[in-house]
Structures are given as structure tokens and as C-alpha cells.
XYZ file of C-alpha atoms in Angstrom:
82
model
C 0.110 0.357 -0.195
C 1.623 3.383 -0.857
C 0.176 6.515 0.847
C 1.083 9.713 -0.712
C 0.328 13.456 0.010
C 0.727 16.592 -2.058
C 0.484 19.946 -1.205
C 0.272 22.001 -4.339
C 0.370 25.312 -2.670
C 3.648 24.963 -1.512
C 5.083 22.542 -4.066
C 5.367 19.982 -1.297
C 4.777 16.024 -1.453
C 5.582 12.706 0.460
C 5.058 9.165 0.108
C 5.151 5.976 2.184
C 4.683 2.028 1.368
C 3.566 -0.024 4.073
C 2.937 -3.526 3.831
C -0.551 -4.832 3.536
C -2.426 -8.045 1.984
C -4.133 -7.383 -1.197
C -6.426 -9.120 -3.142
C -8.022 -8.009 -6.849
C -6.748 -5.368 -9.184
C -4.600 -2.540 -8.287
C -6.284 0.811 -8.607
C -5.678 4.485 -7.143
C -8.445 6.070 -4.955
C -8.078 9.494 -2.870
C -9.250 10.493 0.305
C -9.488 13.682 2.261
C -6.510 13.076 4.556
C -8.292 14.535 7.850
C -11.251 12.520 7.360
C -9.460 9.447 6.794
C -7.006 9.934 9.780
C -9.655 10.686 12.289
C -11.717 7.765 11.252
C -8.660 5.448 11.635
C -7.711 6.841 14.769
C -11.176 6.095 16.264
C -10.796 2.295 15.416
C -10.233 0.467 18.552
C -7.703 -2.187 17.027
C -4.190 -1.931 16.096
C -4.668 -3.106 12.434
C -7.719 -2.094 9.991
C -9.271 -3.442 6.778
C -9.746 -1.445 4.098
C -12.505 -2.717 1.557
C -12.762 -1.351 -1.863
C -14.752 -2.210 -4.899
C -13.892 0.940 -7.297
C -12.004 4.013 -7.110
C -15.374 6.013 -7.281
C -17.298 3.927 -4.675
C -17.186 4.426 -0.784
C -14.765 2.396 1.077
C -15.221 0.352 4.079
C -12.914 0.696 7.098
C -13.143 -2.164 9.738
C -10.994 -3.335 12.543
C -9.048 -6.234 11.883
C -10.672 -7.644 14.937
C -14.438 -7.452 15.876
C -15.707 -7.451 19.224
C -18.332 -10.422 20.232
C -21.028 -7.404 21.190
C -20.196 -4.782 18.962
C -19.159 -4.450 15.430
C -17.948 -1.199 14.073
C -18.131 -0.499 10.141
C -16.928 3.042 8.698
C -17.652 4.345 5.622
C -15.292 6.662 3.852
C -16.335 8.387 0.605
C -13.739 9.047 -1.856
C -12.611 12.163 -3.586
C -12.576 12.759 -7.353
C -8.959 12.648 -8.643
C -7.881 15.015 -11.579
């Protein structure tokens, strides 16, 4: 998984690759960084699963392990990429 960010106003960019388990075709998807960071910070697990169907459809973010009494599913809408 490669995560990248760009700040066009200051001509700055950053990128980091992290290991992940992946199934299916490779594609690019964009999220507003603040929303995604807040969502992931609220997941009560060390690892999360990101489930995608297409880069134009919402993604599901779920804890890797679910509690027996409570299940959490977070929905994240993608942004249009130019």
C-alpha cells in the first residue's frame, strides 16, 4: 500500500509504502486526509481492513478483529482525482 500526499500551494509532497495483504486489481483512490486520519484514529484495534470495490465508490474501514458484542463499520467517501 502506498500512501502519498501533495500540497500544491507549497509544492511539497510525501509518500510512504507499508506492507499489506491485497486481493484484486491495483487501482488509485483518493481520500481527504483529515477525514481518513480521524476515522482510523477512532478504530479500537491495532490493525484495520480497508475494503474497496472501485475508486469511485465508498470504502469500508473495519477493525481487523471484531468484538463479540459490538461491530464497527466505517464508511469513507472517496474524492475525485484530477
